[in-house]
C-alpha positions as a printed NumPy array, in Angstrom:
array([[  0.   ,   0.   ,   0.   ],
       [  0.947,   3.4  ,  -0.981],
       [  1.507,   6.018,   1.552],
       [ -1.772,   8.193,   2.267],
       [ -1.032,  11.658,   3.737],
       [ -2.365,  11.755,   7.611],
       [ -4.542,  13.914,   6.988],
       [ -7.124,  16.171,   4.157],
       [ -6.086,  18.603,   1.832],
       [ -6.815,  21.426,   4.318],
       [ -7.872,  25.188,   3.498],
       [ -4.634,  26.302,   3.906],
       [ -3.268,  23.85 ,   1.053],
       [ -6.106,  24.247,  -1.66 ],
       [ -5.388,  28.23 ,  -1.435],
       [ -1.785,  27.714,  -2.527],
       [ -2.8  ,  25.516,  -5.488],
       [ -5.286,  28.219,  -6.179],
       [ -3.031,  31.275,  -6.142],
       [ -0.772,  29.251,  -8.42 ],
       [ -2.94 ,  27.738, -11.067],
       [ -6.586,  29.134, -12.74 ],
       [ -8.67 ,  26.341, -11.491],
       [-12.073,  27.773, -10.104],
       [-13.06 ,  27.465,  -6.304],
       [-14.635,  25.253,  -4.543],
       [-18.437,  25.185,  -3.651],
       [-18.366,  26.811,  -0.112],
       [-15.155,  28.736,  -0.854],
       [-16.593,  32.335,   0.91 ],
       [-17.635,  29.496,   4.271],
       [-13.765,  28.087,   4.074],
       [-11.679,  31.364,   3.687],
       [ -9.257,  31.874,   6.712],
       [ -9.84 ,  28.501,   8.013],
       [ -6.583,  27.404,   7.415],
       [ -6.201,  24.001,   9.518],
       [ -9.937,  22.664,   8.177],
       [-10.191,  20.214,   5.347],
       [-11.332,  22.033,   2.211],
       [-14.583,  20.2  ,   1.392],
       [-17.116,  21.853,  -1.986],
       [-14.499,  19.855,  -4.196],
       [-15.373,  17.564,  -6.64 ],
       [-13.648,  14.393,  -8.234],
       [-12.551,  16.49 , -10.959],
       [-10.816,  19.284,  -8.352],
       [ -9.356,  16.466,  -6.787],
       [ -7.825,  15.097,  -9.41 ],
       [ -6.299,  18.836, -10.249],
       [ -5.034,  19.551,  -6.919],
       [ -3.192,  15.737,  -6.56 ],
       [ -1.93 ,  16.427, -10.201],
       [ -0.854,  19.927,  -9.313],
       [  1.106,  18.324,  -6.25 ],
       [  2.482,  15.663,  -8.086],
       [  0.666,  12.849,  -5.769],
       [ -2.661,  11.102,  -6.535],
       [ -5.751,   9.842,  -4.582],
       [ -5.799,   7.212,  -2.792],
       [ -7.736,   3.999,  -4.107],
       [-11.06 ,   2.847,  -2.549],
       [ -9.333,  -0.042,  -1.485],
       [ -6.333,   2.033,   0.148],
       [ -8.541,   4.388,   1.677],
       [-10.587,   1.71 ,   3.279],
       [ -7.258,   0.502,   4.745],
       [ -6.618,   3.012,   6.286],
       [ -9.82 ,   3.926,   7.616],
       [ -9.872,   0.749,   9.082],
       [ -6.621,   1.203,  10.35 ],
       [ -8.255,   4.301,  11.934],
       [-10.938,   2.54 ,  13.972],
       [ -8.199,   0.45 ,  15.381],
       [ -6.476,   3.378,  16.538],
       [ -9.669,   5.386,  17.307],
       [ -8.994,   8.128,  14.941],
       [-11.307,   8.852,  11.935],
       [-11.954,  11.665,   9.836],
       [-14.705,  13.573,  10.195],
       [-16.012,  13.832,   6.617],
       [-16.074,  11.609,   3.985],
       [-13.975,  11.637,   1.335],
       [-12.874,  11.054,  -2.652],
       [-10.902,   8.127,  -3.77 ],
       [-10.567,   6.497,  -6.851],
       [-11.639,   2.971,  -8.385],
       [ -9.15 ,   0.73 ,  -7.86 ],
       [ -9.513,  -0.21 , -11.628],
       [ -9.104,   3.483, -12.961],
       [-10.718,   4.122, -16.12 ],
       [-11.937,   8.011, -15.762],
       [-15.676,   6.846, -15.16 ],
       [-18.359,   9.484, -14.761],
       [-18.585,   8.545, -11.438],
       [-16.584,   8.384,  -8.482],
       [-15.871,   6.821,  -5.334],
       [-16.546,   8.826,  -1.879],
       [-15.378,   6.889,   1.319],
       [-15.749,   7.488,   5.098],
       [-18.245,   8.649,   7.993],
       [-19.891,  12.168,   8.633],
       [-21.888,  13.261,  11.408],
       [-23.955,  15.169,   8.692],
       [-26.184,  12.833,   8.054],
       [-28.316,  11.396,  10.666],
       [-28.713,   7.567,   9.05 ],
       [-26.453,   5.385,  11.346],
       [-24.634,   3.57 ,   8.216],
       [-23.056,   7.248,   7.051],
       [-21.551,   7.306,  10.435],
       [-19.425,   4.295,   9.584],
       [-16.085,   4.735,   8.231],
       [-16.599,   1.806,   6.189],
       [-19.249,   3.866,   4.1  ],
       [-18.91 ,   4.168,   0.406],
       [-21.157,   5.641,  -1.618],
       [-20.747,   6.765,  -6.046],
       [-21.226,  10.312,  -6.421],
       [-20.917,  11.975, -10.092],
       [-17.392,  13.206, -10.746],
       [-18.851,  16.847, -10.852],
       [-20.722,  16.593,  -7.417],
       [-19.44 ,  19.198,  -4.759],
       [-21.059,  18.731,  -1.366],
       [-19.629,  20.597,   2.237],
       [-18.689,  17.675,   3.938],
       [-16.839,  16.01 ,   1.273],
       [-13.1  ,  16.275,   0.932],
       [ -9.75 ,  14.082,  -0.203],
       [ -6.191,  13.409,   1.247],
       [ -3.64 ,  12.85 ,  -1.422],
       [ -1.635,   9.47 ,  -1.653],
       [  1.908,   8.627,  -2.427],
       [  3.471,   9.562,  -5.723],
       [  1.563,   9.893,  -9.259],
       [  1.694,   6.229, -10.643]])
């Protein structure tokens, strides 16, 4: 398994790849401003993809992300949102893969860390984020 990053892209991160490239804010952006240490969440699969690109990493794979969320429960530390990964078979499909538990929603299997759910690769929602993984394979 590749090495995720401990934690989100946070605020802080996503405004340096922003002053330094074109790509458009995220959904939220005015809520997210000056919140430095928070995970940026409005991003879609597509802004994901820029960002890791950007930083010369990639996302993590549902099946690496999984890992380490289950890793998480062992330790009893899990993130708070839920987050983008990719299909462990990439192929660019219209959809993607969003992994992890949020307090958001009041159904008890979102709270899970286990949850995984396909979202459109253009859906931006405020409580999902991404953490980048090792190098770009």
């Amino acid at each position: 398994m590749q090495l995720l990053d401990n934690k989100p892209v946070t605020v802080k991160q996503y405004t340096w790849f922003l002053t330094k490239t074109d790509h458009p804010i995220p959904l939220y952006w005015e809520l997210q401003k000056g919140r430095n240490k928070q995970a940026v969440v409005g991003v879609s699969l597509i802004d994901a993809r820029a960002y890791t690109r950007w930083a010369k990493k990639r996302l993590p794979t549902d099946t690496e992300l999984n890992e380490a969320f289950i890793k998480c429960l062992v330790e009893r530390h899990c993130p708070a949102n839920y987050e983008w990964c990719e299909l462990d078979q990439f192929n660019s499909p219209p959809s993607g893969v969003v992994r992890g538990g949020s307090w958001s929603n009041a159904f008890s299997d979102s709270l899970a860390a286990s949850s995984r759910y396909e979202y459109d690769s253009g859906s931006r929602n405020d409580d999902v984020g991404f953490r980048c993984a090792g190098s770009a394979q």
